[in-house]
Amino acid sequence: MKTSYIIIITFLLLNLNSCLAQDVKQKTDTLKQKLNVKNRPQLNGSFEKLNLDDFKNGLVITKEKGNTRYKGIVYDNYSYSKRDSTGYTTLGGALFSKSSTKHTTLGGASLGGFDLSYTRSDFIYTINKSYYKNGFIKAKYIFINNYHLILGKEYRFNQKGKLEKVVDHDLGWDFSFEDVLQYLVNRGCSIKHKECNWDTGIRKESEDHRKYWEVFIDTRKLTGKSTWEVIKLDAKTGEILHQIEHEGEPMVVCGTH
């Protein structure tokens, strides 16, 4: 009887370990599927026009008075934000008040336009769109707030709504941003941040006509000291070009372009 119990318990433990291993594998596979260029939000060069009526439930308009460059100029400030299960949307803008009869331009530049952003709740991609004061699309691109990076193609339009320029921010970066994230995940690093206290930093660099990703990893929990690991990954192949541990203040806090 005792032997039977041992066999049963052993079987249950093996089955439990198998289930746990399968669960880990499924989570890993799901994560790998997310870290793929194909899973980015899709943009194209089509014309768009902003419709403020789409934001009327929650849109706040206040009168403001400018300073510095637009000192003394009265304008209407537009503000909107919404968070739901799909993500986070913000809209901001500024237009001259209709009551303002002078200084509709300053130094040849008009005050006015809108910025719209949408960040998916399940990952770190942000769709940024800017609009002229007539509501016509000015530019649209994918932005990574965590690391201050623009990914993929950026579309720029003139005030008549015509596509004038396309900038490919992935050109020359065959080892993609998602490949860098996968490298970090494989290292067991966190790729999320809270109030700029990040475990990792990523930025694009170029030296002697060679492009590379510069990656910063917080290793303080491992060493018990104020240490950061600095790694350079080739932009085309992902080859490690340089790797060193730095002790002292963090070399990057809130990433730059």
Coordinates of C-alpha atoms in Angstrom, one line a residue:
M1 CA 0.0 0.0 0.0
K2 CA 2.8 2.4 0.9
T3 CA 4.5 1.7 -2.5
S4 CA 1.2 2.6 -4.2
Y5 CA 1.0 6.0 -2.4
I6 CA 4.6 6.7 -3.4
I7 CA 3.8 5.9 -7.1
I8 CA 0.7 8.1 -7.0
I9 CA 2.5 11.1 -5.4
T10 CA 5.4 10.8 -7.7
F11 CA 3.0 10.8 -10.7
L12 CA 1.2 13.8 -9.4
L13 CA 4.4 15.7 -8.9
L14 CA 5.7 14.9 -12.3
N15 CA 2.4 15.9 -13.8
L16 CA 2.5 19.2 -11.8
N17 CA 6.0 19.9 -13.0
S18 CA 5.0 19.2 -16.6
C19 CA 2.1 21.6 -16.3
L20 CA 4.3 24.3 -14.8
A21 CA 6.9 23.8 -17.5
Q22 CA 4.2 24.0 -20.2
D23 CA 2.8 27.2 -18.6
V24 CA 6.2 28.8 -18.6
K25 CA 6.7 27.7 -22.2
Q26 CA 3.4 29.2 -23.2
K27 CA 4.1 32.5 -21.5
T28 CA 7.6 32.6 -23.1
D29 CA 6.1 31.8 -26.6
T30 CA 3.5 34.5 -26.1
L31 CA 6.2 37.0 -25.1
K32 CA 8.3 36.1 -28.1
Q33 CA 5.3 36.5 -30.3
K34 CA 4.8 40.1 -29.0
L35 CA 8.5 41.0 -29.5
N36 CA 8.2 41.0 -33.3
V37 CA 8.2 43.9 -35.8
K38 CA 5.0 42.4 -37.4
N39 CA 3.1 43.1 -34.1
R40 CA 3.6 46.8 -34.2
P41 CA 0.6 49.0 -34.9
Q42 CA 0.3 49.7 -38.7
L43 CA 0.5 53.2 -40.2
N44 CA 0.3 54.3 -43.8
G45 CA 0.6 57.6 -45.8
S46 CA -3.1 58.2 -46.2
F47 CA -4.7 61.6 -45.5
E48 CA -6.5 62.1 -42.2
K49 CA -8.5 64.9 -40.6
L50 CA -9.0 65.4 -36.9
N51 CA -12.7 65.6 -35.8
L52 CA -12.9 67.3 -32.4
D53 CA -16.5 66.0 -32.1
D54 CA -15.0 62.5 -31.5
F55 CA -13.5 63.9 -28.2
K56 CA -16.4 66.1 -27.0
N57 CA -17.1 63.8 -24.0
G58 CA -14.1 64.8 -21.9
L59 CA -12.6 67.6 -24.0
V60 CA -11.6 70.6 -21.9
I61 CA -11.1 74.0 -23.5
T62 CA -9.7 76.8 -21.5
K63 CA -8.4 80.3 -22.3
E64 CA -4.7 80.8 -21.7
K65 CA -2.2 83.7 -22.1
G66 CA 1.1 82.8 -23.7
N67 CA 4.6 83.7 -22.4
T68 CA 8.1 83.8 -23.9
R69 CA 7.7 83.6 -27.6
Y70 CA 3.9 84.1 -27.6
K71 CA 4.0 86.5 -24.6
G72 CA 0.6 88.1 -24.0
I73 CA -1.2 86.2 -26.8
V74 CA -4.6 84.8 -25.7
Y75 CA -5.3 81.4 -27.0
D76 CA -7.7 78.4 -26.5
N77 CA -6.0 75.4 -24.9
Y78 CA -7.5 72.0 -25.7
S79 CA -7.0 69.0 -23.4
Y80 CA -8.3 65.5 -23.4
S81 CA -7.4 62.2 -21.9
K82 CA -9.0 58.8 -21.7
R83 CA -7.9 55.4 -20.3
D84 CA -9.7 52.2 -20.8
S85 CA -9.0 48.5 -21.2
T86 CA -7.5 48.9 -24.7
G87 CA -5.1 51.7 -23.9
Y88 CA -4.5 55.4 -23.1
T89 CA -5.5 58.3 -25.4
T90 CA -4.4 62.0 -25.0
L91 CA -5.2 65.0 -27.1
G92 CA -3.6 68.5 -26.7
G93 CA -3.9 71.6 -28.8
A94 CA -3.8 75.4 -28.9
L95 CA -5.6 77.8 -31.2
F96 CA -5.9 81.6 -31.2
S97 CA -9.0 82.7 -29.4
K98 CA -11.6 84.2 -31.8
S99 CA -11.6 87.3 -29.5
S100 CA -7.9 87.8 -30.2
T101 CA -7.7 90.5 -32.9
K102 CA -4.0 91.0 -33.1
H103 CA -0.8 89.0 -33.4
T104 CA -2.4 86.1 -35.2
T105 CA 1.2 85.2 -36.2
L106 CA 4.5 85.9 -34.6
G107 CA 7.8 85.8 -36.4
G108 CA 6.0 84.2 -39.4
A109 CA 4.9 81.2 -37.3
S110 CA 1.2 80.6 -36.5
L111 CA 0.1 79.3 -33.1
G112 CA -2.1 76.4 -33.6
G113 CA -2.4 72.7 -34.0
F114 CA -3.1 69.5 -32.2
D115 CA -1.2 66.4 -31.0
L116 CA -2.9 63.1 -30.5
S117 CA -1.4 60.0 -29.0
Y118 CA -2.6 56.5 -28.3
T119 CA -0.7 53.9 -26.2
R120 CA -1.7 50.3 -26.2
S121 CA -2.3 48.8 -22.8
D122 CA -0.6 45.5 -23.6
F123 CA 2.7 46.9 -24.7
I124 CA 4.8 50.1 -25.1
Y125 CA 3.9 51.2 -28.6
T126 CA 2.5 54.7 -28.9
I127 CA 0.9 56.1 -32.1
N128 CA 1.6 59.8 -32.3
K129 CA -0.2 62.1 -34.7
S130 CA 0.1 65.9 -35.1
Y131 CA -2.4 68.1 -37.0
Y132 CA -2.4 71.6 -38.4
K133 CA -4.9 74.1 -37.0
N134 CA -7.3 73.2 -39.9
G135 CA -7.4 69.7 -38.6
F136 CA -5.4 68.2 -41.5
I137 CA -2.8 65.6 -40.7
K138 CA 0.8 67.0 -40.2
A139 CA 2.7 63.9 -39.2
K140 CA 2.2 60.4 -37.9
Y141 CA 4.7 57.8 -36.5
I142 CA 5.2 55.0 -33.9
F143 CA 6.9 56.2 -30.7
I144 CA 8.4 54.4 -27.7
N145 CA 7.9 56.6 -24.7
N146 CA 10.1 54.4 -22.5
Y147 CA 13.2 55.0 -24.6
H148 CA 12.3 58.1 -26.7
L149 CA 12.6 56.3 -30.0
I150 CA 10.7 56.6 -33.3
L151 CA 10.2 53.3 -35.1
G152 CA 9.4 52.5 -38.7
K153 CA 8.1 55.0 -41.2
E154 CA 7.3 58.6 -40.3
Y155 CA 4.8 60.3 -42.6
R156 CA 4.9 64.1 -43.0
F157 CA 2.2 66.2 -44.8
N158 CA 1.9 69.8 -46.0
Q159 CA -1.0 72.0 -44.9
K160 CA -3.1 71.0 -47.9
G161 CA -3.0 67.3 -46.8
K162 CA -0.5 66.2 -49.4
L163 CA 2.1 63.6 -48.3
E164 CA 5.5 65.3 -48.7
K165 CA 8.1 63.1 -47.0
V166 CA 8.5 59.6 -45.6
V167 CA 11.3 59.0 -43.2
D168 CA 12.2 55.4 -42.5
H169 CA 13.7 55.2 -39.0
D170 CA 14.4 51.5 -39.4
L171 CA 16.6 51.9 -42.4
G172 CA 20.0 50.4 -41.5
W173 CA 18.7 48.9 -38.3
D174 CA 18.1 45.3 -39.5
F175 CA 18.5 44.1 -35.9
S176 CA 15.3 45.7 -34.8
F177 CA 14.1 47.3 -31.6
E178 CA 12.1 44.2 -30.9
D179 CA 15.2 42.1 -31.3
V180 CA 16.9 44.3 -28.7
L181 CA 13.9 43.8 -26.4
Q182 CA 14.1 40.0 -26.9
Y183 CA 17.8 40.1 -26.0
L184 CA 16.9 41.9 -22.8
V185 CA 14.1 39.5 -22.0
N186 CA 16.5 36.5 -22.6
R187 CA 18.8 38.2 -20.1
G188 CA 16.0 38.3 -17.6
C189 CA 15.7 42.1 -17.6
S190 CA 12.6 44.2 -17.1
I191 CA 11.5 46.2 -20.1
K192 CA 8.9 48.3 -18.3
H193 CA 9.4 51.4 -16.2
K194 CA 7.7 53.4 -13.5
E195 CA 8.3 57.1 -13.2
C196 CA 11.6 56.9 -15.1
N197 CA 13.1 54.3 -12.6
W198 CA 14.0 51.8 -15.3
D199 CA 15.9 48.6 -15.2
T200 CA 17.0 49.1 -18.8
G201 CA 17.8 51.9 -21.2
I202 CA 18.0 51.7 -25.0
R203 CA 19.2 54.3 -27.6
K204 CA 20.5 54.5 -31.1
E205 CA 24.1 55.5 -31.7
S206 CA 26.5 55.7 -34.6
E207 CA 30.3 55.7 -34.6
D208 CA 32.7 55.6 -37.6
H209 CA 29.7 55.2 -39.9
R210 CA 28.7 52.0 -37.9
K211 CA 25.2 52.0 -36.4
Y212 CA 24.6 50.2 -33.1
W213 CA 22.2 49.9 -30.2
E214 CA 23.5 51.1 -26.9
V215 CA 21.9 49.2 -24.1
F216 CA 22.1 50.0 -20.4
I217 CA 21.1 47.4 -17.8
D218 CA 20.7 48.1 -14.1
T219 CA 22.8 45.4 -12.2
R220 CA 22.5 46.9 -8.7
K221 CA 20.3 44.1 -7.4
L222 CA 22.9 41.6 -8.5
T223 CA 26.1 43.3 -7.3
G224 CA 24.8 45.2 -4.3
K225 CA 26.6 48.3 -5.6
S226 CA 25.7 51.2 -7.9
T227 CA 26.5 49.4 -11.1
W228 CA 25.3 49.5 -14.7
E229 CA 26.2 47.2 -17.6
V230 CA 26.7 48.9 -20.9
I231 CA 26.4 46.9 -24.1
K232 CA 26.7 47.8 -27.8
L233 CA 24.8 45.6 -30.3
D234 CA 25.5 45.9 -34.0
A235 CA 22.5 47.4 -35.8
K236 CA 22.6 44.9 -38.6
T237 CA 23.5 41.6 -36.9
G238 CA 23.0 42.1 -33.2
E239 CA 26.6 41.1 -32.6
I240 CA 27.9 42.3 -29.2
L241 CA 30.5 45.0 -30.1
H242 CA 31.3 46.1 -26.6
Q243 CA 30.3 45.1 -23.1
I244 CA 31.5 46.6 -19.8
E245 CA 30.2 47.1 -16.3
H246 CA 30.1 50.7 -15.1
E247 CA 30.1 51.7 -11.4
G248 CA 28.7 55.0 -10.3
E249 CA 25.7 57.1 -11.2
P250 CA 23.4 55.6 -13.9
M251 CA 24.6 56.5 -17.4
V252 CA 21.0 56.9 -18.7
V253 CA 17.9 57.8 -16.9
C254 CA 15.2 58.8 -19.4
G255 CA 16.5 57.7 -22.9
T256 CA 17.2 60.1 -25.7
H257 CA 16.7 60.0 -29.5

